PDB file of N, CA and C in Angstrom:
ATOM      1  N   MET J  18      49.331 -49.121   6.785  1.00 75.00           N
ATOM      2  CA  MET J  18      49.614 -50.224   7.669  1.00 75.00           C
ATOM      3  C   MET J  18      50.487 -49.696   8.812  1.00 75.00           C
ATOM      4  N   ALA J  19      50.148 -50.032  10.046  1.00 80.00           N
ATOM      5  CA  ALA J  19      50.894 -49.598  11.221  1.00 80.00           C
ATOM      6  C   ALA J  19      51.911 -50.661  11.620  1.00 80.00           C
ATOM      7  N   LYS J  20      53.028 -50.201  12.120  1.00 84.00           N
ATOM      8  CA  LYS J  20      54.053 -51.122  12.590  1.00 84.00           C
ATOM      9  C   LYS J  20      53.784 -51.417  14.066  1.00 84.00           C
ATOM     10  N   VAL J  21      53.728 -52.654  14.445  1.00 84.00           N
ATOM     11  CA  VAL J  21      53.460 -53.066  15.821  1.00 84.00           C
ATOM     12  C   VAL J  21      54.783 -53.462  16.465  1.00 84.00           C
ATOM     13  N   VAL J  22      55.090 -52.819  17.598  1.00 80.00           N
ATOM     14  CA  VAL J  22      56.300 -53.127  18.347  1.00 80.00           C
ATOM     15  C   VAL J  22      55.878 -53.643  19.707  1.00 80.00           C
ATOM     16  N   VAL J  23      56.361 -54.802  20.081  1.00 82.00           N
ATOM     17  CA  VAL J  23      56.029 -55.405  21.368  1.00 82.00           C
ATOM     18  C   VAL J  23      57.304 -55.469  22.183  1.00 82.00           C
ATOM     19  N   LYS J  24      57.298 -54.789  23.341  1.00 78.00           N
ATOM     20  CA  LYS J  24      58.439 -54.872  24.245  1.00 78.00           C
ATOM     21  C   LYS J  24      57.988 -54.503  25.640  1.00 78.00           C
ATOM     22  N   LYS J  25      58.767 -54.898  26.616  1.00 74.00           N
ATOM     23  CA  LYS J  25      58.462 -54.633  28.011  1.00 74.00           C
ATOM     24  C   LYS J  25      58.831 -53.190  28.330  1.00 74.00           C
ATOM     25  N   LEU J  26      57.920 -52.465  28.925  1.00 69.00           N
ATOM     26  CA  LEU J  26      58.175 -51.083  29.304  1.00 69.00           C
ATOM     27  C   LEU J  26      58.691 -51.024  30.727  1.00 69.00           C
ATOM     28  N   GLY J  27      59.523 -50.032  31.004  1.00 66.00           N
ATOM     29  CA  GLY J  27      60.039 -49.847  32.353  1.00 66.00           C
ATOM     30  C   GLY J  27      61.268 -50.692  32.596  1.00 66.00           C
ATOM     31  N   GLY J  28      61.955 -50.367  33.686  1.00 60.00           N
ATOM     32  CA  GLY J  28      63.166 -51.091  34.033  1.00 60.00           C
ATOM     33  C   GLY J  28      62.871 -52.183  35.035  1.00 60.00           C
ATOM     34  N   PRO J  29      63.911 -52.759  35.595  1.00 57.00           N
ATOM     35  CA  PRO J  29      63.704 -53.812  36.584  1.00 57.00           C
ATOM     36  C   PRO J  29      63.096 -53.233  37.870  1.00 57.00           C
ATOM     37  N   ASP J  30      62.392 -54.066  38.596  1.00 57.00           N
ATOM     38  CA  ASP J  30      61.805 -53.630  39.863  1.00 57.00           C
ATOM     39  C   ASP J  30      62.919 -53.250  40.827  1.00 57.00           C
ATOM     40  N   SER J  31      62.624 -52.319  41.719  1.00 52.00           N
ATOM     41  CA  SER J  31      63.650 -51.879  42.661  1.00 52.00           C
ATOM     42  C   SER J  31      64.029 -53.023  43.590  1.00 52.00           C
ATOM     43  N   GLY J  32      65.322 -53.189  43.828  1.00 54.00           N
ATOM     44  CA  GLY J  32      65.819 -54.227  44.705  1.00 54.00           C
ATOM     45  C   GLY J  32      65.976 -55.585  44.027  1.00 54.00           C
ATOM     46  N   VAL J  33      65.465 -55.736  42.827  1.00 54.00           N
ATOM     47  CA  VAL J  33      65.550 -57.009  42.126  1.00 54.00           C
ATOM     48  C   VAL J  33      66.562 -56.869  40.994  1.00 54.00           C
ATOM     49  N   ARG J  34      67.548 -57.704  40.986  1.00 57.00           N
ATOM     50  CA  ARG J  34      68.545 -57.683  39.933  1.00 57.00           C
ATOM     51  C   ARG J  34      68.280 -58.844  39.006  1.00 57.00           C
ATOM     52  N   GLY J  35      68.558 -58.663  37.765  1.00 65.00           N
ATOM     53  CA  GLY J  35      68.378 -59.719  36.784  1.00 65.00           C
ATOM     54  C   GLY J  35      69.514 -60.722  36.862  1.00 65.00           C
ATOM     55  N   ASN J  36      70.005 -61.143  35.718  1.00 77.00           N
ATOM     56  CA  ASN J  36      71.092 -62.109  35.676  1.00 77.00           C
ATOM     57  C   ASN J  36      72.453 -61.460  35.845  1.00 77.00           C
ATOM     58  N   ALA J  37      72.510 -60.140  35.940  1.00 85.00           N
ATOM     59  CA  ALA J  37      73.790 -59.448  36.017  1.00 85.00           C
ATOM     60  C   ALA J  37      74.464 -59.640  37.366  1.00 85.00           C
ATOM     61  N   VAL J  38      73.675 -59.746  38.456  1.00 87.00           N
ATOM     62  CA  VAL J  38      74.228 -59.941  39.793  1.00 87.00           C
ATOM     63  C   VAL J  38      73.815 -61.324  40.266  1.00 87.00           C
ATOM     64  N   THR J  39      74.803 -62.148  40.586  1.00 88.00           N
ATOM     65  CA  THR J  39      74.511 -63.475  41.112  1.00 88.00           C
ATOM     66  C   THR J  39      75.052 -63.582  42.527  1.00 88.00           C
ATOM     67  N   GLU J  40      74.363 -64.355  43.351  1.00 89.00           N
ATOM     68  CA  GLU J  40      74.786 -64.567  44.736  1.00 89.00           C
ATOM     69  C   GLU J  40      75.061 -66.041  44.948  1.00 89.00           C
ATOM     70  N   LYS J  41      76.154 -66.327  45.649  1.00 90.00           N
ATOM     71  CA  LYS J  41      76.496 -67.692  46.013  1.00 90.00           C
ATOM     72  C   LYS J  41      76.837 -67.713  47.494  1.00 90.00           C
ATOM     73  N   ARG J  42      76.478 -68.791  48.144  1.00 91.00           N
ATOM     74  CA  ARG J  42      76.880 -68.994  49.533  1.00 91.00           C
ATOM     75  C   ARG J  42      78.019 -70.009  49.509  1.00 91.00           C
ATOM     76  N   VAL J  43      79.184 -69.584  49.963  1.00 92.00           N
ATOM     77  CA  VAL J  43      80.360 -70.451  49.969  1.00 92.00           C
ATOM     78  C   VAL J  43      80.933 -70.497  51.379  1.00 92.00           C
ATOM     79  N   ARG J  44      81.690 -71.543  51.653  1.00 93.00           N
ATOM     80  CA  ARG J  44      82.301 -71.695  52.974  1.00 93.00           C
ATOM     81  C   ARG J  44      83.656 -71.000  52.979  1.00 93.00           C
ATOM     82  N   ASP J  45      83.866 -70.156  53.995  1.00 89.00           N
ATOM     83  CA  ASP J  45      85.138 -69.450  54.165  1.00 89.00           C
ATOM     84  C   ASP J  45      86.187 -70.453  54.633  1.00 89.00           C
ATOM     85  N   SER J  46      87.347 -70.457  53.989  1.00 89.00           N
ATOM     86  CA  SER J  46      88.369 -71.450  54.312  1.00 89.00           C
ATOM     87  C   SER J  46      89.009 -71.203  55.678  1.00 89.00           C
ATOM     88  N   SER J  47      89.095 -69.946  56.105  1.00 90.00           N
ATOM     89  CA  SER J  47      89.758 -69.677  57.381  1.00 90.00           C
ATOM     90  C   SER J  47      88.853 -69.910  58.583  1.00 90.00           C
ATOM     91  N   SER J  48      87.587 -69.505  58.504  1.00 88.00           N
ATOM     92  CA  SER J  48      86.696 -69.642  59.657  1.00 88.00           C
ATOM     93  C   SER J  48      85.740 -70.824  59.541  1.00 88.00           C
ATOM     94  N   GLY J  49      85.515 -71.317  58.326  1.00 88.00           N
ATOM     95  CA  GLY J  49      84.603 -72.432  58.135  1.00 88.00           C
ATOM     96  C   GLY J  49      83.137 -72.030  58.076  1.00 88.00           C
ATOM     97  N   GLN J  50      82.843 -70.743  58.187  1.00 89.00           N
ATOM     98  CA  GLN J  50      81.457 -70.272  58.150  1.00 89.00           C
ATOM     99  C   GLN J  50      81.062 -69.949  56.711  1.00 89.00           C
ATOM    100  N   PHE J  51      79.747 -69.957  56.469  1.00 91.00           N
ATOM    101  CA  PHE J  51      79.250 -69.601  55.151  1.00 91.00           C
ATOM    102  C   PHE J  51      79.232 -68.089  54.983  1.00 91.00           C
ATOM    103  N   VAL J  52      79.607 -67.622  53.796  1.00 88.00           N
ATOM    104  CA  VAL J  52      79.557 -66.205  53.450  1.00 88.00           C
ATOM    105  C   VAL J  52      78.865 -66.074  52.094  1.00 88.00           C
ATOM    106  N   THR J  53      78.250 -64.925  51.866  1.00 88.00           N
ATOM    107  CA  THR J  53      77.588 -64.647  50.604  1.00 88.00           C
ATOM    108  C   THR J  53      78.547 -63.885  49.703  1.00 88.00           C
ATOM    109  N   VAL J  54      78.744 -64.400  48.498  1.00 89.00           N
ATOM    110  CA  VAL J  54      79.617 -63.763  47.518  1.00 89.00           C
ATOM    111  C   VAL J  54      78.746 -63.302  46.360  1.00 89.00           C
ATOM    112  N   ARG J  55      78.802 -62.008  46.053  1.00 90.00           N
ATOM    113  CA  ARG J  55      78.039 -61.457  44.933  1.00 90.00           C
ATOM    114  C   ARG J  55      78.993 -61.173  43.777  1.00 90.00           C
ATOM    115  N   THR J  56      78.606 -61.582  42.573  1.00 89.00           N
ATOM    116  CA  THR J  56      79.414 -61.311  41.390  1.00 89.00           C
ATOM    117  C   THR J  56      78.584 -60.507  40.394  1.00 89.00           C
ATOM    118  N   ILE J  57      79.266 -59.673  39.617  1.00 91.00           N
ATOM    119  CA  ILE J  57      78.609 -58.794  38.656  1.00 91.00           C
ATOM    120  C   ILE J  57      79.087 -59.155  37.259  1.00 91.00           C
ATOM    121  N   ASP J  58      78.155 -59.174  36.324  1.00 89.00           N
ATOM    122  CA  ASP J  58      78.500 -59.379  34.918  1.00 89.00           C
ATOM    123  C   ASP J  58      79.072 -58.075  34.377  1.00 89.00           C
ATOM    124  N   ALA J  59      80.313 -58.096  33.938  1.00 89.00           N
ATOM    125  CA  ALA J  59      80.982 -56.882  33.480  1.00 89.00           C
ATOM    126  C   ALA J  59      80.388 -56.322  32.196  1.00 89.00           C
ATOM    127  N   LYS J  60      79.688 -57.136  31.430  1.00 89.00           N
ATOM    128  CA  LYS J  60      79.095 -56.678  30.178  1.00 89.00           C
ATOM    129  C   LYS J  60      77.627 -56.316  30.321  1.00 89.00           C
ATOM    130  N   SER J  61      77.171 -56.161  31.545  1.00 88.00           N
ATOM    131  CA  SER J  61      75.773 -55.832  31.789  1.00 88.00           C
ATOM    132  C   SER J  61      75.458 -54.419  31.320  1.00 88.00           C
ATOM    133  N   GLN J  62      74.261 -54.228  30.790  1.00 89.00           N
ATOM    134  CA  GLN J  62      73.851 -52.892  30.373  1.00 89.00           C
ATOM    135  C   GLN J  62      73.559 -52.009  31.582  1.00 89.00           C
ATOM    136  N   THR J  63      73.296 -52.610  32.736  1.00 88.00           N
ATOM    137  CA  THR J  63      73.003 -51.860  33.954  1.00 88.00           C
ATOM    138  C   THR J  63      74.152 -51.995  34.953  1.00 88.00           C
ATOM    139  N   PHE J  64      75.383 -51.976  34.454  1.00 90.00           N
ATOM    140  CA  PHE J  64      76.547 -52.200  35.311  1.00 90.00           C
ATOM    141  C   PHE J  64      76.614 -51.185  36.456  1.00 90.00           C
ATOM    142  N   GLY J  65      76.353 -49.911  36.181  1.00 90.00           N
ATOM    143  CA  GLY J  65      76.407 -48.890  37.223  1.00 90.00           C
ATOM    144  C   GLY J  65      75.410 -49.154  38.332  1.00 90.00           C
ATOM    145  N   GLN J  66      74.190 -49.516  37.977  1.00 90.00           N
ATOM    146  CA  GLN J  66      73.176 -49.835  38.983  1.00 90.00           C
ATOM    147  C   GLN J  66      73.546 -51.105  39.739  1.00 90.00           C
ATOM    148  N   ASP J  67      74.112 -52.070  39.038  1.00 90.00           N
ATOM    149  CA  ASP J  67      74.477 -53.338  39.662  1.00 90.00           C
ATOM    150  C   ASP J  67      75.590 -53.150  40.686  1.00 90.00           C
ATOM    151  N   ILE J  68      76.600 -52.370  40.344  1.00 91.00           N
ATOM    152  CA  ILE J  68      77.705 -52.169  41.276  1.00 91.00           C
ATOM    153  C   ILE J  68      77.258 -51.335  42.476  1.00 91.00           C
ATOM    154  N   THR J  69      76.328 -50.409  42.259  1.00 91.00           N
ATOM    155  CA  THR J  69      75.767 -49.644  43.373  1.00 91.00           C
ATOM    156  C   THR J  69      74.979 -50.559  44.297  1.00 91.00           C
ATOM    157  N   TYR J  70      74.220 -51.488  43.727  1.00 90.00           N
ATOM    158  CA  TYR J  70      73.440 -52.451  44.512  1.00 90.00           C
ATOM    159  C   TYR J  70      74.356 -53.315  45.375  1.00 90.00           C
ATOM    160  N   VAL J  71      75.414 -53.877  44.776  1.00 91.00           N
ATOM    161  CA  VAL J  71      76.330 -54.747  45.507  1.00 91.00           C
ATOM    162  C   VAL J  71      77.062 -53.948  46.591  1.00 91.00           C
ATOM    163  N   PHE J  72      77.488 -52.729  46.266  1.00 92.00           N
ATOM    164  CA  PHE J  72      78.170 -51.887  47.243  1.00 92.00           C
ATOM    165  C   PHE J  72      77.264 -51.575  48.431  1.00 92.00           C
ATOM    166  N   SER J  73      75.998 -51.255  48.162  1.00 91.00           N
ATOM    167  CA  SER J  73      75.079 -50.939  49.256  1.00 91.00           C
ATOM    168  C   SER J  73      74.833 -52.157  50.140  1.00 91.00           C
ATOM    169  N   LYS J  74      74.772 -53.348  49.553  1.00 91.00           N
ATOM    170  CA  LYS J  74      74.617 -54.574  50.341  1.00 91.00           C
ATOM    171  C   LYS J  74      75.848 -54.813  51.220  1.00 91.00           C
ATOM    172  N   ASN J  75      77.048 -54.560  50.682  1.00 89.00           N
ATOM    173  CA  ASN J  75      78.276 -54.742  51.460  1.00 89.00           C
ATOM    174  C   ASN J  75      78.356 -53.742  52.610  1.00 89.00           C
ATOM    175  N   VAL J  76      77.962 -52.499  52.360  1.00 89.00           N
ATOM    176  CA  VAL J  76      77.978 -51.478  53.413  1.00 89.00           C
ATOM    177  C   VAL J  76      76.966 -51.826  54.504  1.00 89.00           C
ATOM    178  N   ALA J  77      75.790 -52.273  54.113  1.00 90.00           N
ATOM    179  CA  ALA J  77      74.770 -52.644  55.094  1.00 90.00           C
ATOM    180  C   ALA J  77      75.257 -53.784  55.987  1.00 90.00           C
ATOM    181  N   LYS J  78      75.942 -54.756  55.402  1.00 88.00           N
ATOM    182  CA  LYS J  78      76.470 -55.876  56.192  1.00 88.00           C
ATOM    183  C   LYS J  78      77.558 -55.398  57.146  1.00 88.00           C
ATOM    184  N   ALA J  79      78.445 -54.538  56.670  1.00 85.00           N
ATOM    185  CA  ALA J  79      79.508 -54.018  57.528  1.00 85.00           C
ATOM    186  C   ALA J  79      78.920 -53.234  58.695  1.00 85.00           C
ATOM    187  N   ARG J  80      77.880 -52.459  58.448  1.00 86.00           N
ATOM    188  CA  ARG J  80      77.237 -51.704  59.528  1.00 86.00           C
ATOM    189  C   ARG J  80      76.571 -52.631  60.540  1.00 86.00           C
ATOM    190  N   ARG J  81      75.919 -53.691  60.049  1.00 87.00           N
ATOM    191  CA  ARG J  81      75.308 -54.658  60.980  1.00 87.00           C
ATOM    192  C   ARG J  81      76.375 -55.322  61.850  1.00 87.00           C
ATOM    193  N   ASP J  82      77.487 -55.722  61.225  1.00 85.00           N
ATOM    194  CA  ASP J  82      78.573 -56.359  61.972  1.00 85.00           C
ATOM    195  C   ASP J  82      79.176 -55.402  62.996  1.00 85.00           C
ATOM    196  N   ASN J  83      79.404 -54.140  62.602  1.00 83.00           N
ATOM    197  CA  ASN J  83      79.962 -53.153  63.529  1.00 83.00           C
ATOM    198  C   ASN J  83      79.018 -52.893  64.691  1.00 83.00           C
ATOM    199  N   LYS J  84      77.721 -52.827  64.424  1.00 84.00           N
ATOM    200  CA  LYS J  84      76.760 -52.586  65.496  1.00 84.00           C
ATOM    201  C   LYS J  84      76.731 -53.753  66.471  1.00 84.00           C
ATOM    202  N   ALA J  85      76.895 -54.964  65.963  1.00 83.00           N
ATOM    203  CA  ALA J  85      76.905 -56.134  66.835  1.00 83.00           C
ATOM    204  C   ALA J  85      78.119 -56.119  67.764  1.00 83.00           C
ATOM    205  N   VAL J  86      79.249 -55.601  67.280  1.00 81.00           N
ATOM    206  CA  VAL J  86      80.477 -55.598  68.071  1.00 81.00           C
ATOM    207  C   VAL J  86      80.572 -54.373  68.979  1.00 81.00           C
ATOM    208  N   THR J  87      80.312 -53.187  68.434  1.00 79.00           N
ATOM    209  CA  THR J  87      80.538 -51.951  69.192  1.00 79.00           C
ATOM    210  C   THR J  87      79.266 -51.298  69.699  1.00 79.00           C
ATOM    211  N   GLY J  88      78.111 -51.663  69.141  1.00 78.00           N
ATOM    212  CA  GLY J  88      76.861 -51.014  69.525  1.00 78.00           C
ATOM    213  C   GLY J  88      76.565 -49.763  68.713  1.00 78.00           C
ATOM    214  N   VAL J  89      77.481 -49.371  67.837  1.00 74.00           N
ATOM    215  CA  VAL J  89      77.319 -48.193  66.993  1.00 74.00           C
ATOM    216  C   VAL J  89      77.651 -48.596  65.560  1.00 74.00           C
ATOM    217  N   VAL J  90      76.852 -48.106  64.590  1.00 69.00           N
ATOM    218  CA  VAL J  90      77.074 -48.526  63.198  1.00 69.00           C
ATOM    219  C   VAL J  90      78.250 -47.826  62.543  1.00 69.00           C
ATOM    220  N   ASP J  91      78.638 -46.642  63.025  1.00 73.00           N
ATOM    221  CA  ASP J  91      79.654 -45.850  62.330  1.00 73.00           C
ATOM    222  C   ASP J  91      81.048 -45.979  62.928  1.00 73.00           C
ATOM    223  N   ARG J  92      81.253 -46.892  63.843  1.00 71.00           N
ATOM    224  CA  ARG J  92      82.576 -47.041  64.432  1.00 71.00           C
ATOM    225  C   ARG J  92      83.102 -48.440  64.147  1.00 71.00           C
ATOM    226  N   ALA J  93      84.307 -48.514  63.642  1.00 70.00           N
ATOM    227  CA  ALA J  93      84.917 -49.817  63.366  1.00 70.00           C
ATOM    228  C   ALA J  93      85.396 -50.435  64.682  1.00 70.00           C
ATOM    229  N   PRO J  94      85.345 -51.741  64.791  1.00 69.00           N
ATOM    230  CA  PRO J  94      85.810 -52.385  66.016  1.00 69.00           C
ATOM    231  C   PRO J  94      87.310 -52.204  66.200  1.00 69.00           C
ATOM    232  N   ALA J  95      87.762 -52.186  67.460  1.00 72.00           N
ATOM    233  CA  ALA J  95      89.186 -52.026  67.753  1.00 72.00           C
ATOM    234  C   ALA J  95      89.951 -53.242  67.284  1.00 72.00           C
ATOM    235  N   LYS J  96      91.134 -53.010  66.761  1.00 73.00           N
ATOM    236  CA  LYS J  96      91.978 -54.123  66.300  1.00 73.00           C
ATOM    237  C   LYS J  96      92.662 -54.763  67.484  1.00 73.00           C
ATOM    238  N   ALA J  97      92.776 -56.068  67.441  1.00 66.00           N
ATOM    239  CA  ALA J  97      93.376 -56.808  68.560  1.00 66.00           C
ATOM    240  C   ALA J  97      94.857 -56.931  68.435  1.00 66.00           C
TER     241      ALA J  97
END
């Protein structure tokens, strides 16, 4: 008699996070604008991948914001 094991093969699709990373749109109290807040489940089995995903999203946003202000992605805007 053979033992039958049924399970999903492979990991999550690239760019798609499971329940470990959640996104919420909340209103910033100082400016009144909406911002995206990402939270990570600390007990996730893919914690390293999840934190890398969130970090890359934060860096991409910072680069977009810097390019909008200075025209260059690698230069921080001057402080006022």
